[in-house]
Amino acid sequence: MQQLNNLVNSLLTYSWLSPDVGTRKELCQILLYRPYLNCDQWFDRYWTPPFVQQTYPKPLIEFVYNHLGVYTGLEVGRLRPSDRLVEDLQFPRICWFDWGLNLCADFYHTFGIDISEQFDETGLLTFADLISFLNLQLGGRTTTPSLEAVQTALT
């Protein structure tokens, strides 16, 4: 009987901590209406002037492009800096519960910088906030897109 209880509790816990596949599929369908940008196009469009004041490091953008898709199940090439992590992208629902820990570990393995003490996903509103935070950890200045650049990129 105890083994059955353990199995049921494990299954319940697993479902609470795993991504909501239905939400992920719905979001992927919505994002299909956006153009897909490969990593170079995504870098040029969103992470260089005039969209931002100062160009972000290309290795950082490549890191985000390659890793965030694994954590979210989304095509990063369809995401925009203005996308809100919770309201628009549903991060708490589409990511594994430990995506932040994985991000910190992957960042450390890629750049040799431990961000686990500084990383707080609840303090990040948009995708641009996440990338600005990571850039700051690399020693870069925080840069935000200008309103004109955001409007131009969205059209």
Tab-separated table of N, CA and C in Angstrom:
chain	number	residue	atom	x	y	z
A	1	MET	N	0.815	-1.196	0.000
A	1	MET	CA	0.000	0.000	0.000
A	1	MET	C	0.868	1.273	0.000
A	2	GLN	N	1.959	1.237	0.757
A	2	GLN	CA	2.853	2.391	0.825
A	2	GLN	C	3.467	2.679	-0.544
A	3	GLN	N	3.804	1.621	-1.286
A	3	GLN	CA	4.378	1.814	-2.613
A	3	GLN	C	3.381	2.474	-3.551
A	4	LEU	N	2.115	2.104	-3.430
A	4	LEU	CA	1.074	2.715	-4.244
A	4	LEU	C	0.922	4.190	-3.901
A	5	ASN	N	0.929	4.512	-2.614
A	5	ASN	CA	0.844	5.920	-2.190
A	5	ASN	C	2.033	6.718	-2.712
A	6	ASN	N	3.217	6.125	-2.641
A	6	ASN	CA	4.414	6.802	-3.152
A	6	ASN	C	4.311	7.052	-4.655
A	7	LEU	N	3.804	6.056	-5.372
A	7	LEU	CA	3.637	6.201	-6.815
A	7	LEU	C	2.649	7.311	-7.144
A	8	VAL	N	1.526	7.341	-6.474
A	8	VAL	CA	0.520	8.376	-6.710
A	8	VAL	C	1.094	9.753	-6.380
A	9	ASN	N	1.787	9.871	-5.247
A	9	ASN	CA	2.393	11.159	-4.881
A	9	ASN	C	3.448	11.586	-5.892
A	10	SER	N	4.226	10.631	-6.388
A	10	SER	CA	5.240	10.958	-7.395
A	10	SER	C	4.590	11.459	-8.676
A	11	LEU	N	3.541	10.816	-9.110
A	11	LEU	CA	2.844	11.237	-10.326
A	11	LEU	C	2.220	12.615	-10.160
A	12	LEU	N	1.641	12.883	-9.000
A	12	LEU	CA	1.059	14.209	-8.750
A	12	LEU	C	2.141	15.278	-8.756
A	13	THR	N	3.225	14.995	-8.064
A	13	THR	CA	4.322	15.969	-8.005
A	13	THR	C	4.902	16.204	-9.395
A	14	TYR	N	5.093	15.143	-10.151
A	14	TYR	CA	5.635	15.255	-11.501
A	14	TYR	C	4.749	16.159	-12.361
A	15	SER	N	3.445	15.985	-12.260
A	15	SER	CA	2.544	16.811	-13.077
A	15	SER	C	2.576	18.265	-12.649
A	16	TRP	N	2.775	18.519	-11.381
A	16	TRP	CA	2.857	19.908	-10.911
A	16	TRP	C	4.137	20.590	-11.369
A	17	LEU	N	5.207	19.826	-11.493
A	17	LEU	CA	6.515	20.397	-11.802
A	17	LEU	C	6.867	20.365	-13.290
A	18	SER	N	6.083	19.659	-14.067
A	18	SER	CA	6.398	19.526	-15.492
A	18	SER	C	5.664	20.585	-16.312
A	19	PRO	N	6.140	20.826	-17.530
A	19	PRO	CA	5.500	21.833	-18.388
A	19	PRO	C	4.068	21.435	-18.759
A	20	ASP	N	3.257	22.443	-18.962
A	20	ASP	CA	1.888	22.241	-19.448
A	20	ASP	C	1.977	22.151	-20.972
A	21	VAL	N	1.922	20.941	-21.476
A	21	VAL	CA	2.112	20.699	-22.910
A	21	VAL	C	1.025	21.385	-23.732
A	22	GLY	N	-0.199	21.412	-23.230
A	22	GLY	CA	-1.285	22.065	-23.961
A	22	GLY	C	-1.034	23.550	-24.132
A	23	THR	N	-0.626	24.213	-23.059
A	23	THR	CA	-0.315	25.644	-23.129
A	23	THR	C	0.853	25.886	-24.074
A	24	ARG	N	1.851	25.025	-23.999
A	24	ARG	CA	3.022	25.157	-24.864
A	24	ARG	C	2.610	25.050	-26.334
A	25	LYS	N	1.769	24.087	-26.666
A	25	LYS	CA	1.310	23.915	-28.053
A	25	LYS	C	0.497	25.117	-28.520
A	26	GLU	N	-0.387	25.621	-27.656
A	26	GLU	CA	-1.181	26.806	-28.011
A	26	GLU	C	-0.274	27.997	-28.294
A	27	LEU	N	0.707	28.193	-27.440
A	27	LEU	CA	1.627	29.314	-27.615
A	27	LEU	C	2.439	29.154	-28.896
A	28	CYS	N	2.881	27.945	-29.178
A	28	CYS	CA	3.615	27.696	-30.436
A	28	CYS	C	2.749	28.027	-31.641
A	29	GLN	N	1.472	27.691	-31.576
A	29	GLN	CA	0.550	28.000	-32.675
A	29	GLN	C	0.408	29.511	-32.853
A	30	ILE	N	0.278	30.235	-31.767
A	30	ILE	CA	0.166	31.699	-31.830
A	30	ILE	C	1.439	32.300	-32.428
A	31	LEU	N	2.584	31.785	-32.004
A	31	LEU	CA	3.860	32.332	-32.477
A	31	LEU	C	4.129	32.030	-33.949
A	32	LEU	N	3.428	31.059	-34.511
A	32	LEU	CA	3.608	30.756	-35.939
A	32	LEU	C	3.241	31.942	-36.827
A	33	TYR	N	2.444	32.863	-36.313
A	33	TYR	CA	2.063	34.047	-37.091
A	33	TYR	C	3.181	35.084	-37.141
A	34	ARG	N	4.195	34.887	-36.338
A	34	ARG	CA	5.345	35.784	-36.374
A	34	ARG	C	6.402	35.204	-37.317
A	35	PRO	N	7.189	36.085	-37.913
A	35	PRO	CA	8.259	35.555	-38.766
A	35	PRO	C	9.305	34.828	-37.924
A	36	TYR	N	9.872	33.774	-38.501
A	36	TYR	CA	10.948	33.041	-37.844
A	36	TYR	C	12.272	33.659	-38.258
A	37	LEU	N	13.102	33.998	-37.292
A	37	LEU	CA	14.420	34.563	-37.556
A	37	LEU	C	15.479	33.571	-37.096
A	38	ASN	N	16.456	33.299	-37.946
A	38	ASN	CA	17.561	32.470	-37.464
A	38	ASN	C	18.379	33.300	-36.476
A	39	CYS	N	19.361	32.700	-35.861
A	39	CYS	CA	20.101	33.384	-34.791
A	39	CYS	C	20.746	34.680	-35.277
A	40	ASP	N	21.361	34.668	-36.456
A	40	ASP	CA	21.996	35.887	-36.972
A	40	ASP	C	20.967	36.986	-37.237
A	41	GLN	N	19.841	36.617	-37.817
A	41	GLN	CA	18.782	37.597	-38.087
A	41	GLN	C	18.202	38.148	-36.781
A	42	TRP	N	17.996	37.273	-35.812
A	42	TRP	CA	17.443	37.676	-34.518
A	42	TRP	C	18.399	38.629	-33.812
A	43	PHE	N	19.685	38.324	-33.876
A	43	PHE	CA	20.712	39.187	-33.305
A	43	PHE	C	20.683	40.562	-33.970
A	44	ASP	N	20.713	40.579	-35.303
A	44	ASP	CA	20.741	41.849	-36.036
A	44	ASP	C	19.481	42.678	-35.805
A	45	ARG	N	18.342	42.029	-35.732
A	45	ARG	CA	17.075	42.754	-35.625
A	45	ARG	C	16.840	43.347	-34.240
A	46	TYR	N	17.168	42.580	-33.198
A	46	TYR	CA	16.777	43.001	-31.850
A	46	TYR	C	17.917	43.388	-30.909
A	47	TRP	N	19.143	42.982	-31.186
A	47	TRP	CA	20.196	43.141	-30.190
A	47	TRP	C	21.353	44.001	-30.677
A	48	THR	N	21.090	44.778	-31.727
A	48	THR	CA	22.056	45.748	-32.236
A	48	THR	C	21.320	47.073	-32.443
A	49	PRO	N	22.063	48.209	-32.508
A	49	PRO	CA	21.392	49.474	-32.809
A	49	PRO	C	20.708	49.397	-34.172
A	50	PRO	N	19.606	50.065	-34.360
A	50	PRO	CA	19.010	51.077	-33.491
A	50	PRO	C	18.046	50.513	-32.440
A	51	PHE	N	17.828	49.189	-32.413
A	51	PHE	CA	16.876	48.642	-31.449
A	51	PHE	C	17.370	48.817	-30.022
A	52	VAL	N	18.660	48.685	-29.812
A	52	VAL	CA	19.276	48.927	-28.507
A	52	VAL	C	20.369	49.965	-28.692
A	53	GLN	N	20.733	50.620	-27.629
A	53	GLN	CA	21.743	51.672	-27.719
A	53	GLN	C	23.126	51.111	-28.019
A	54	GLN	N	23.421	49.938	-27.456
A	54	GLN	CA	24.737	49.338	-27.618
A	54	GLN	C	24.543	47.856	-27.983
A	55	THR	N	25.339	47.370	-28.907
A	55	THR	CA	25.225	45.988	-29.349
A	55	THR	C	25.511	45.023	-28.204
A	56	TYR	N	24.649	44.030	-28.064
A	56	TYR	CA	24.872	42.978	-27.076
A	56	TYR	C	25.931	42.017	-27.616
A	57	PRO	N	26.647	41.340	-26.735
A	57	PRO	CA	27.651	40.372	-27.211
A	57	PRO	C	26.983	39.228	-27.974
A	58	LYS	N	27.491	38.952	-29.143
A	58	LYS	CA	26.896	37.887	-29.963
A	58	LYS	C	26.932	36.527	-29.254
A	59	PRO	N	28.008	36.170	-28.539
A	59	PRO	CA	27.992	34.884	-27.827
A	59	PRO	C	26.851	34.784	-26.800
A	60	LEU	N	26.493	35.898	-26.196
A	60	LEU	CA	25.370	35.893	-25.253
A	60	LEU	C	24.065	35.618	-25.985
A	61	ILE	N	23.860	36.287	-27.100
A	61	ILE	CA	22.624	36.100	-27.858
A	61	ILE	C	22.558	34.677	-28.408
A	62	GLU	N	23.678	34.147	-28.855
A	62	GLU	CA	23.704	32.760	-29.322
A	62	GLU	C	23.382	31.800	-28.184
A	63	PHE	N	23.899	32.089	-26.999
A	63	PHE	CA	23.604	31.273	-25.821
A	63	PHE	C	22.104	31.265	-25.544
A	64	VAL	N	21.509	32.449	-25.495
A	64	VAL	CA	20.073	32.557	-25.219
A	64	VAL	C	19.269	31.860	-26.308
A	65	TYR	N	19.633	32.105	-27.543
A	65	TYR	CA	18.914	31.525	-28.674
A	65	TYR	C	18.930	29.999	-28.597
A	66	ASN	N	20.072	29.441	-28.269
A	66	ASN	CA	20.213	27.986	-28.245
A	66	ASN	C	19.630	27.339	-26.989
A	67	HIS	N	19.727	27.998	-25.859
A	67	HIS	CA	19.290	27.370	-24.606
A	67	HIS	C	17.831	27.627	-24.256
A	68	LEU	N	17.320	28.824	-24.508
A	68	LEU	CA	15.943	29.120	-24.092
A	68	LEU	C	14.926	28.272	-24.829
A	69	GLY	N	15.234	27.888	-26.049
A	69	GLY	CA	14.338	26.996	-26.773
A	69	GLY	C	14.220	25.643	-26.092
A	70	VAL	N	15.322	25.177	-25.517
A	70	VAL	CA	15.312	23.899	-24.794
A	70	VAL	C	14.452	24.026	-23.534
A	71	TYR	N	14.587	25.121	-22.812
A	71	TYR	CA	13.839	25.293	-21.559
A	71	TYR	C	12.347	25.486	-21.806
A	72	THR	N	12.008	26.176	-22.904
A	72	THR	CA	10.614	26.564	-23.129
A	72	THR	C	9.871	25.701	-24.132
A	73	GLY	N	10.592	25.082	-25.053
A	73	GLY	CA	9.944	24.363	-26.135
A	73	GLY	C	9.466	25.289	-27.232
A	74	LEU	N	9.845	26.562	-27.168
A	74	LEU	CA	9.438	27.553	-28.166
A	74	LEU	C	10.576	27.812	-29.142
A	75	GLU	N	10.229	28.292	-30.328
A	75	GLU	CA	11.231	28.731	-31.286
A	75	GLU	C	11.649	30.149	-30.896
A	76	VAL	N	12.842	30.283	-30.393
A	76	VAL	CA	13.324	31.582	-29.923
A	76	VAL	C	13.330	32.599	-31.051
A	77	GLY	N	13.519	32.148	-32.268
A	77	GLY	CA	13.527	33.046	-33.417
A	77	GLY	C	12.203	33.747	-33.665
A	78	ARG	N	11.164	33.351	-32.966
A	78	ARG	CA	9.857	34.017	-33.077
A	78	ARG	C	9.576	34.943	-31.887
A	79	LEU	N	10.470	34.955	-30.915
A	79	LEU	CA	10.247	35.765	-29.717
A	79	LEU	C	10.781	37.175	-29.914
A	80	ARG	N	10.171	38.100	-29.203
A	80	ARG	CA	10.559	39.508	-29.264
A	80	ARG	C	11.015	39.981	-27.888
A	81	PRO	N	11.887	40.967	-27.843
A	81	PRO	CA	12.346	41.483	-26.554
A	81	PRO	C	11.208	41.962	-25.654
A	82	SER	N	10.139	42.452	-26.251
A	82	SER	CA	9.022	42.994	-25.467
A	82	SER	C	8.087	41.917	-24.925
A	83	ASP	N	8.276	40.661	-25.324
A	83	ASP	CA	7.432	39.587	-24.806
A	83	ASP	C	7.624	39.463	-23.302
A	84	ARG	N	6.508	39.457	-22.585
A	84	ARG	CA	6.561	39.304	-21.132
A	84	ARG	C	6.690	37.822	-20.789
A	85	LEU	N	7.582	37.512	-19.879
A	85	LEU	CA	7.887	36.123	-19.551
A	85	LEU	C	6.682	35.378	-18.977
A	86	VAL	N	5.907	36.035	-18.140
A	86	VAL	CA	4.775	35.368	-17.505
A	86	VAL	C	3.492	35.573	-18.295
A	87	GLU	N	3.131	36.807	-18.563
A	87	GLU	CA	1.853	37.094	-19.199
A	87	GLU	C	1.773	36.629	-20.650
A	88	ASP	N	2.831	36.836	-21.420
A	88	ASP	CA	2.809	36.483	-22.842
A	88	ASP	C	3.341	35.071	-23.104
A	89	LEU	N	4.495	34.762	-22.525
A	89	LEU	CA	5.170	33.507	-22.826
A	89	LEU	C	4.832	32.381	-21.849
A	90	GLN	N	4.156	32.711	-20.767
A	90	GLN	CA	3.688	31.682	-19.818
A	90	GLN	C	4.829	30.821	-19.259
A	91	PHE	N	5.981	31.433	-18.984
A	91	PHE	CA	7.134	30.654	-18.519
A	91	PHE	C	6.816	29.688	-17.375
A	92	PRO	N	6.081	30.105	-16.339
A	92	PRO	CA	5.823	29.151	-15.247
A	92	PRO	C	5.042	27.918	-15.701
A	93	ARG	N	4.293	28.047	-16.764
A	93	ARG	CA	3.483	26.919	-17.238
A	93	ARG	C	4.174	26.084	-18.298
A	94	ILE	N	5.033	26.681	-19.119
A	94	ILE	CA	5.615	25.941	-20.244
A	94	ILE	C	7.019	25.412	-19.975
A	95	CYS	N	7.651	25.871	-18.895
A	95	CYS	CA	9.008	25.425	-18.575
A	95	CYS	C	8.975	24.403	-17.445
A	96	TRP	N	9.996	23.570	-17.401
A	96	TRP	CA	10.169	22.721	-16.238
A	96	TRP	C	10.402	23.626	-15.043
A	97	PHE	N	10.030	23.163	-13.867
A	97	PHE	CA	10.130	23.975	-12.660
A	97	PHE	C	11.547	24.471	-12.409
A	98	ASP	N	12.551	23.751	-12.881
A	98	ASP	CA	13.941	24.097	-12.583
A	98	ASP	C	14.665	24.780	-13.740
A	99	TRP	N	13.903	25.411	-14.647
A	99	TRP	CA	14.551	26.032	-15.799
A	99	TRP	C	15.575	27.076	-15.367
A	100	GLY	N	15.290	27.798	-14.292
A	100	GLY	CA	16.222	28.815	-13.808
A	100	GLY	C	17.530	28.210	-13.327
A	101	LEU	N	17.442	27.069	-12.660
A	101	LEU	CA	18.655	26.373	-12.218
A	101	LEU	C	19.460	25.888	-13.425
A	102	ASN	N	18.753	25.385	-14.424
A	102	ASN	CA	19.432	24.944	-15.642
A	102	ASN	C	20.095	26.112	-16.363
A	103	LEU	N	19.402	27.254	-16.399
A	103	LEU	CA	19.979	28.450	-17.016
A	103	LEU	C	21.270	28.833	-16.304
A	104	CYS	N	21.237	28.863	-14.985
A	104	CYS	CA	22.435	29.229	-14.218
A	104	CYS	C	23.575	28.250	-14.477
A	105	ALA	N	23.271	26.954	-14.505
A	105	ALA	CA	24.302	25.943	-14.753
A	105	ALA	C	24.857	26.072	-16.169
A	106	ASP	N	23.983	26.246	-17.145
A	106	ASP	CA	24.437	26.385	-18.532
A	106	ASP	C	25.252	27.659	-18.720
A	107	PHE	N	24.851	28.735	-18.051
A	107	PHE	CA	25.583	29.999	-18.137
A	107	PHE	C	26.991	29.815	-17.559
A	108	TYR	N	27.053	29.108	-16.436
A	108	TYR	CA	28.354	28.853	-15.817
A	108	TYR	C	29.242	28.015	-16.738
A	109	HIS	N	28.678	26.969	-17.311
A	109	HIS	CA	29.465	26.097	-18.184
A	109	HIS	C	29.904	26.813	-19.467
A	110	THR	N	29.103	27.761	-19.928
A	110	THR	CA	29.432	28.482	-21.158
A	110	THR	C	30.389	29.637	-20.909
A	111	PHE	N	30.105	30.435	-19.870
A	111	PHE	CA	30.865	31.674	-19.659
A	111	PHE	C	31.771	31.651	-18.429
A	112	GLY	N	31.659	30.599	-17.605
A	112	GLY	CA	32.495	30.517	-16.408
A	112	GLY	C	32.087	31.491	-15.312
A	113	ILE	N	30.834	31.946	-15.345
A	113	ILE	CA	30.349	32.912	-14.357
A	113	ILE	C	29.156	32.301	-13.636
A	114	ASP	N	29.237	32.258	-12.313
A	114	ASP	CA	28.150	31.719	-11.498
A	114	ASP	C	27.144	32.832	-11.215
A	115	ILE	N	25.943	32.694	-11.768
A	115	ILE	CA	24.906	33.711	-11.577
A	115	ILE	C	23.811	33.233	-10.629
A	116	SER	N	24.010	32.071	-10.017
A	116	SER	CA	22.944	31.468	-9.214
A	116	SER	C	22.540	32.325	-8.020
A	117	GLU	N	23.442	33.092	-7.459
A	117	GLU	CA	23.095	33.958	-6.318
A	117	GLU	C	22.325	35.201	-6.760
A	118	GLN	N	22.575	35.687	-7.971
A	118	GLN	CA	21.945	36.911	-8.454
A	118	GLN	C	20.645	36.661	-9.209
A	119	PHE	N	20.484	35.466	-9.771
A	119	PHE	CA	19.338	35.207	-10.643
A	119	PHE	C	18.056	35.071	-9.830
A	120	ASP	N	17.077	35.896	-10.196
A	120	ASP	CA	15.746	35.834	-9.588
A	120	ASP	C	14.742	36.046	-10.708
A	121	GLU	N	14.190	34.947	-11.191
A	121	GLU	CA	13.284	35.032	-12.340
A	121	GLU	C	12.054	35.872	-12.046
A	122	THR	N	11.679	36.015	-10.788
A	122	THR	CA	10.484	36.799	-10.460
A	122	THR	C	10.710	38.294	-10.664
A	123	GLY	N	11.966	38.715	-10.754
A	123	GLY	CA	12.267	40.123	-10.970
A	123	GLY	C	12.403	40.513	-12.427
A	124	LEU	N	12.187	39.559	-13.326
A	124	LEU	CA	12.341	39.813	-14.755
A	124	LEU	C	10.966	39.863	-15.396
A	125	LEU	N	10.653	40.974	-16.018
A	125	LEU	CA	9.337	41.147	-16.629
A	125	LEU	C	9.308	40.662	-18.074
A	126	THR	N	10.285	41.068	-18.865
A	126	THR	CA	10.269	40.775	-20.297
A	126	THR	C	11.478	39.935	-20.709
A	127	PHE	N	11.419	39.459	-21.944
A	127	PHE	CA	12.543	38.727	-22.513
A	127	PHE	C	13.777	39.628	-22.550
A	128	ALA	N	13.582	40.908	-22.862
A	128	ALA	CA	14.695	41.867	-22.872
A	128	ALA	C	15.297	42.010	-21.480
A	129	ASP	N	14.459	41.966	-20.446
A	129	ASP	CA	14.973	42.039	-19.072
A	129	ASP	C	15.883	40.855	-18.770
A	130	LEU	N	15.482	39.678	-19.222
A	130	LEU	CA	16.293	38.486	-18.999
A	130	LEU	C	17.648	38.628	-19.682
A	131	ILE	N	17.641	39.072	-20.922
A	131	ILE	CA	18.897	39.196	-21.661
A	131	ILE	C	19.743	40.336	-21.098
A	132	SER	N	19.111	41.414	-20.668
A	132	SER	CA	19.865	42.508	-20.042
A	132	SER	C	20.523	42.042	-18.747
A	133	PHE	N	19.792	41.241	-17.967
A	133	PHE	CA	20.364	40.693	-16.733
A	133	PHE	C	21.596	39.844	-17.055
A	134	LEU	N	21.465	38.954	-18.033
A	134	LEU	CA	22.595	38.099	-18.396
A	134	LEU	C	23.766	38.922	-18.918
A	135	ASN	N	23.467	39.943	-19.699
A	135	ASN	CA	24.515	40.832	-20.209
A	135	ASN	C	25.227	41.536	-19.063
A	136	LEU	N	24.477	41.974	-18.090
A	136	LEU	CA	25.066	42.635	-16.925
A	136	LEU	C	26.000	41.681	-16.178
A	137	GLN	N	25.626	40.416	-16.104
A	137	GLN	CA	26.481	39.432	-15.436
A	137	GLN	C	27.792	39.227	-16.191
A	138	LEU	N	27.759	39.455	-17.493
A	138	LEU	CA	28.978	39.368	-18.295
A	138	LEU	C	29.824	40.633	-18.194
A	139	GLY	N	29.310	41.631	-17.480
A	139	GLY	CA	30.039	42.883	-17.319
A	139	GLY	C	29.586	43.963	-18.270
A	140	GLY	N	28.506	43.708	-19.024
A	140	GLY	CA	27.985	44.702	-19.971
A	140	GLY	C	27.064	45.694	-19.288
A	141	ARG	N	26.824	46.771	-19.976
A	141	ARG	CA	25.876	47.770	-19.490
A	141	ARG	C	24.478	47.318	-19.833
A	142	THR	N	23.522	47.713	-18.994
A	142	THR	CA	22.143	47.402	-19.335
A	142	THR	C	21.688	48.384	-20.400
A	143	THR	N	21.043	47.856	-21.413
A	143	THR	CA	20.514	48.691	-22.478
A	143	THR	C	19.070	48.301	-22.699
A	144	THR	N	18.269	49.271	-23.018
A	144	THR	CA	16.864	48.991	-23.276
A	144	THR	C	16.507	49.512	-24.657
A	145	PRO	N	15.603	48.828	-25.337
A	145	PRO	CA	15.211	49.285	-26.661
A	145	PRO	C	14.501	50.636	-26.595
A	146	SER	N	14.706	51.456	-27.601
A	146	SER	CA	13.978	52.718	-27.672
A	146	SER	C	12.553	52.434	-28.128
A	147	LEU	N	11.616	53.301	-27.780
A	147	LEU	CA	10.224	53.127	-28.158
A	147	LEU	C	10.085	53.093	-29.688
A	148	GLU	N	10.788	53.967	-30.365
A	148	GLU	CA	10.731	54.004	-31.829
A	148	GLU	C	11.228	52.692	-32.438
A	149	ALA	N	12.309	52.170	-31.879
A	149	ALA	CA	12.857	50.908	-32.377
A	149	ALA	C	11.895	49.754	-32.147
A	150	VAL	N	11.217	49.738	-31.000
A	150	VAL	CA	10.244	48.689	-30.715
A	150	VAL	C	9.102	48.746	-31.709
A	151	GLN	N	8.590	49.954	-31.954
A	151	GLN	CA	7.473	50.105	-32.891
A	151	GLN	C	7.889	49.697	-34.303
A	152	THR	N	9.090	50.046	-34.714
A	152	THR	CA	9.583	49.693	-36.035
A	152	THR	C	9.734	48.181	-36.170
A	153	ALA	N	10.285	47.543	-35.156
A	153	ALA	CA	10.527	46.101	-35.208
A	153	ALA	C	9.236	45.305	-35.191
A	154	LEU	N	8.182	45.844	-34.612
A	154	LEU	CA	6.916	45.133	-34.515
A	154	LEU	C	6.087	45.247	-35.781
A	155	THR	N	6.454	46.146	-36.662
A	155	THR	CA	5.688	46.310	-37.904
A	155	THR	C	6.263	45.518	-39.032
